[in-house]
Short mmCIF file of C-alpha atoms in Angstrom, two decimals:
data_model
loop_
_atom_site.label_atom_id
_atom_site.label_comp_id
_atom_site.label_asym_id
_atom_site.label_seq_id
_atom_site.Cartn_x
_atom_site.Cartn_y
_atom_site.Cartn_z
CA MET A 299 -0.05 -0.07 0.01
CA ASP A 300 1.64 3.31 -1.24
CA SER A 301 1.14 6.61 1.07
CA SER A 302 -1.73 8.00 -1.29
CA GLU A 303 -3.71 4.54 -0.36
CA LYS A 304 -2.66 4.95 3.15
CA THR A 305 -3.97 8.62 3.51
CA VAL A 306 -7.47 7.44 1.71
CA ASP A 307 -7.66 4.53 4.04
CA TYR A 308 -6.84 7.12 7.16
CA HIS A 309 -9.64 9.32 5.96
CA ARG A 310 -12.05 6.34 5.62
CA LYS A 311 -11.33 4.95 9.01
CA LEU A 312 -11.67 8.44 10.64
CA ILE A 313 -15.18 8.94 8.99
CA GLN A 314 -16.22 5.28 10.17
CA LYS A 315 -15.23 6.15 13.49
CA GLY A 316 -17.13 9.61 13.49
CA ILE A 317 -20.25 7.52 12.27
CA LYS A 318 -19.73 5.18 15.00
CA ARG A 319 -19.82 7.56 17.55
CA PHE A 320 -22.60 9.34 16.07
CA PHE A 321 -24.48 6.25 16.34
CA ASP A 322 -23.31 5.66 19.82
CA ILE A 323 -24.85 8.89 21.10
CA ILE A 324 -28.08 8.84 19.17
CA ALA A 325 -28.54 4.93 20.29
CA SER A 326 -27.78 5.43 23.82
CA LEU A 327 -30.17 8.51 23.95
CA LEU A 328 -32.87 6.26 22.48
CA GLY A 329 -31.95 3.36 24.37
CA LEU A 330 -32.32 5.37 27.89
CA LEU A 331 -35.62 6.59 26.42
CA ILE A 332 -37.32 3.40 25.41
CA THR A 333 -35.72 1.40 28.51
CA SER A 334 -37.28 3.91 30.91
CA PRO A 335 -40.22 1.66 31.84
CA ILE A 336 -37.91 -1.16 32.43
CA THR A 337 -35.73 0.72 34.36
CA LEU A 338 -38.34 1.92 36.63
CA VAL A 339 -39.35 -1.74 37.36
CA VAL A 340 -36.27 -3.19 37.73
CA VAL A 341 -35.27 -0.12 40.15
CA VAL A 342 -38.33 -0.86 42.08
CA ALA A 343 -37.65 -4.66 42.37
CA ILE A 344 -34.01 -4.33 43.64
CA LYS A 345 -35.13 -1.85 46.38
CA PHE A 346 -37.99 -4.09 47.39
CA GLU A 347 -36.07 -7.44 47.48
CA SER A 348 -32.77 -6.28 49.23
CA SER A 349 -30.95 -3.32 50.97
CA GLY A 350 -28.34 -1.09 49.27
CA PRO A 351 -28.04 1.13 46.17
CA VAL A 352 -29.64 0.42 42.82
CA LEU A 353 -26.34 0.76 40.89
CA PHE A 354 -23.43 -1.11 41.02
CA LYS A 355 -20.32 1.06 40.17
CA GLN A 356 -16.95 -0.40 39.32
CA TRP A 357 -13.63 0.74 38.18
CA ARG A 358 -12.79 -0.88 34.70
CA SER A 359 -9.88 -0.58 32.12
CA GLY A 360 -10.92 1.73 29.04
CA LYS A 361 -9.34 2.66 25.79
CA ASN A 362 -6.01 3.11 26.15
CA ASN A 363 -5.99 1.52 29.67
CA VAL A 364 -7.64 4.63 31.06
CA PRO A 365 -9.88 3.54 33.92
CA PHE A 366 -13.57 4.37 34.17
CA GLN A 367 -16.41 3.65 36.21
CA ILE A 368 -18.94 1.07 34.66
CA TYR A 369 -22.43 1.15 35.79
CA LYS A 370 -24.77 -1.68 36.03
CA PHE A 371 -27.92 -2.45 38.11
CA ARG A 372 -27.13 -4.17 41.25
CA SER A 373 -27.66 -8.21 40.87
CA MET A 374 -25.97 -9.07 44.14
CA HIS A 375 -26.72 -8.97 47.76
CA GLU A 376 -24.92 -5.62 49.66
CA GLY A 377 -21.62 -6.57 50.67
CA ARG A 378 -21.13 -9.35 48.14
CA ASN A 379 -20.68 -7.23 44.86
CA GLU A 380 -18.23 -8.26 42.29
CA SER A 381 -15.68 -5.43 43.68
CA LYS A 382 -15.21 -7.65 46.75
CA VAL A 383 -15.11 -11.01 44.76
CA VAL A 384 -12.49 -10.05 42.28
CA GLY A 385 -9.50 -11.16 44.20
CA THR A 386 -5.66 -10.45 43.88
CA TYR A 387 -3.90 -11.76 40.74
CA ASN A 388 -0.43 -12.19 40.16
CA TRP A 389 0.60 -13.23 36.53
CA PRO A 390 4.05 -11.99 35.37
CA GLN A 391 3.95 -13.49 31.92
CA GLY A 392 0.17 -12.28 31.13
CA VAL A 393 -3.23 -13.46 32.30
CA PRO A 394 -3.28 -17.34 31.78
CA ASP A 395 -5.24 -18.61 28.62
CA ASP A 396 -7.46 -21.04 30.64
CA PHE A 397 -8.46 -18.25 33.16
CA VAL A 398 -12.27 -17.90 33.50
CA PHE A 399 -13.47 -14.99 35.76
CA LYS A 400 -17.16 -16.19 35.92
CA SER A 401 -16.12 -19.47 37.86
CA THR A 402 -14.40 -17.21 40.39
CA ALA A 403 -17.13 -15.01 41.14
CA CYS A 404 -20.12 -17.50 40.92
CA LYS A 405 -18.56 -19.55 43.96
CA GLN A 406 -19.77 -16.55 46.30
CA ASN A 407 -23.46 -17.56 45.75
CA GLY A 408 -24.59 -13.81 46.26
CA VAL A 409 -26.80 -12.99 43.55
CA THR A 410 -30.39 -12.14 44.38
CA LYS A 411 -33.48 -13.44 42.72
CA VAL A 412 -33.90 -10.11 40.87
CA GLY A 413 -30.46 -10.11 39.92
CA ALA A 414 -30.28 -13.61 38.34
CA PHE A 415 -33.00 -12.61 36.23
CA ILE A 416 -31.81 -9.34 35.21
CA ARG A 417 -28.29 -11.03 34.43
CA LYS A 418 -30.05 -13.59 32.29
CA TYR A 419 -31.85 -10.94 30.00
CA SER A 420 -28.66 -8.44 30.05
CA LEU A 421 -31.10 -5.94 32.07
CA ASP A 422 -28.39 -5.19 34.46
CA GLU A 423 -26.42 -3.63 31.53
CA ILE A 424 -29.00 -0.80 30.61
CA PRO A 425 -27.04 1.73 32.97
CA GLN A 426 -24.04 1.41 30.78
CA PHE A 427 -26.19 3.65 28.20
CA LEU A 428 -24.79 6.32 30.24
CA ASN A 429 -21.29 4.91 29.89
CA ILE A 430 -21.84 5.16 26.11
CA LEU A 431 -23.45 8.48 26.03
CA LYS A 432 -20.37 10.02 28.23
CA GLY A 433 -17.98 8.68 25.51
CA GLU A 434 -16.28 5.83 27.83
CA MET A 435 -17.76 3.02 26.11
CA SER A 436 -19.12 2.08 22.63
CA PHE A 437 -22.28 -0.26 21.81
CA VAL A 438 -19.53 -2.57 20.14
CA GLY A 439 -15.93 -3.39 21.19
CA PRO A 440 -14.21 -5.65 23.91
CA ARG A 441 -16.10 -5.89 27.31
CA PRO A 442 -14.23 -3.50 29.70
CA GLU A 443 -11.87 -5.70 31.58
CA ILE A 444 -11.78 -5.50 35.76
CA ILE A 445 -8.49 -3.46 36.46
CA GLU A 446 -7.19 -6.18 38.74
CA ILE A 447 -7.04 -8.62 35.68
CA SER A 448 -6.02 -6.22 32.89
CA GLN A 449 -2.99 -4.86 35.01
CA ASN A 450 -1.45 -8.41 34.48
CA TYR A 451 -2.08 -7.97 30.64
CA ASN A 452 0.99 -9.09 28.63
CA LEU A 453 1.86 -6.73 25.36
CA THR A 454 -0.01 -9.02 23.15
CA GLN A 455 -3.10 -8.81 25.57
CA LYS A 456 -3.14 -5.29 25.64
CA ILE A 457 -4.08 -4.85 22.13
CA ARG A 458 -7.68 -5.37 23.03
CA LEU A 459 -7.19 -2.03 24.86
CA GLN A 460 -6.51 -0.02 21.86
CA VAL A 461 -10.39 0.54 21.02
CA LYS A 462 -13.29 1.77 23.33
CA PRO A 463 -14.79 -1.03 25.25
CA GLY A 464 -18.33 -2.18 24.35
CA LEU A 465 -21.65 -3.12 25.43
CA THR A 466 -21.35 -6.22 23.44
CA GLY A 467 -18.54 -7.80 21.42
CA TRP A 468 -17.00 -10.39 19.02
CA ALA A 469 -16.40 -12.32 22.24
CA GLN A 470 -19.68 -12.07 23.35
CA VAL A 471 -21.39 -13.43 20.08
CA ASN A 472 -18.98 -16.08 20.00
CA GLY A 473 -19.46 -17.75 23.31
CA ARG A 474 -19.78 -14.67 25.83
CA SER A 475 -19.15 -16.32 29.42
CA ASN A 476 -18.57 -19.49 28.34
CA ILE A 477 -15.00 -19.02 26.70
CA ASN A 478 -11.69 -18.90 28.67
CA HIS A 479 -9.41 -15.74 28.46
CA GLY A 480 -7.09 -16.85 25.70
CA LYS A 481 -10.16 -17.42 23.56
CA LYS A 482 -11.52 -14.04 24.49
CA ILE A 483 -8.45 -12.29 24.06
CA ASP A 484 -7.93 -13.88 20.74
CA LEU A 485 -11.60 -12.90 19.45
CA ASP A 486 -10.95 -9.28 20.69
CA ILE A 487 -7.78 -8.79 18.94
CA TYR A 488 -9.54 -10.18 15.60
CA TYR A 489 -12.09 -7.24 16.42
CA VAL A 490 -9.36 -4.49 16.92
CA GLU A 491 -7.50 -5.42 13.77
CA HIS A 492 -10.71 -5.93 11.35
CA TRP A 493 -12.91 -3.33 12.65
CA SER A 494 -15.39 -1.77 10.48
CA ILE A 495 -18.88 -0.26 10.52
CA ASN A 496 -20.06 -3.59 8.82
CA LEU A 497 -18.61 -5.79 11.33
CA ASP A 498 -20.23 -3.64 14.08
CA LEU A 499 -23.72 -4.16 12.57
CA LYS A 500 -23.09 -8.10 12.57
CA ILE A 501 -22.35 -8.15 15.94
CA LEU A 502 -25.17 -5.96 16.85
CA MET A 503 -27.67 -8.33 14.89
CA LEU A 504 -26.11 -11.68 16.49
CA THR A 505 -26.24 -9.87 19.77
CA PHE A 506 -29.78 -9.18 19.40
CA PHE A 507 -30.59 -12.80 18.67
CA LYS A 508 -28.47 -14.11 21.72
CA VAL A 509 -30.21 -11.85 23.98
CA ILE A 510 -33.57 -12.65 22.99
CA ARG A 511 -32.54 -16.38 23.62
CA SER A 512 -30.65 -15.33 26.94
CA ALA A 513 -28.17 -17.65 25.45
CA ASP A 514 -24.88 -17.95 27.62
CA ALA A 515 -26.12 -15.60 29.94
CA ILE A 516 -23.77 -14.49 32.82
#
């Protein structure tokens, strides 16, 4: 590829990124509006079932490893939230390929009945429309990693941090919570290296059908 082709490709990517951000803003605003009745029901259900805040906030790794607070509806009993079950990791060579965070967190048995339902149908993710609106996340991208895990990334694993984290991603439509860390990294790096508007649209469509079927729910 000569310099002129590289320039054209750079400007094409720049335009696509602008379209992606415009879509994120409009879609997140619409998402907040459309899901407002669901949000009201979920808020009441959470408060009725257990004491504690409605929103769960946790620091995650964003684009270029810049930390931000992710928002979710609380799905665990107060005092048993994910921030207290993460643990401490020390992997000098990078996060092991066979690591699966779900198996670590689920041993705690702290999920409420409402929490289990909203997790099954991904309703706990609705507050992340705010993260998208703020520009911390996008609708599509690698899922935002827990800092205690991403701080152990090796150089290859850090490639997934070159783009904004997403509400859904290529790894999520290819296994979601049922794949190990090595496979997740491979899928996320594929997304980073092959990103396009068409790929985002494909991921959004696949996500829609997975959520409807509540497949591989966390």
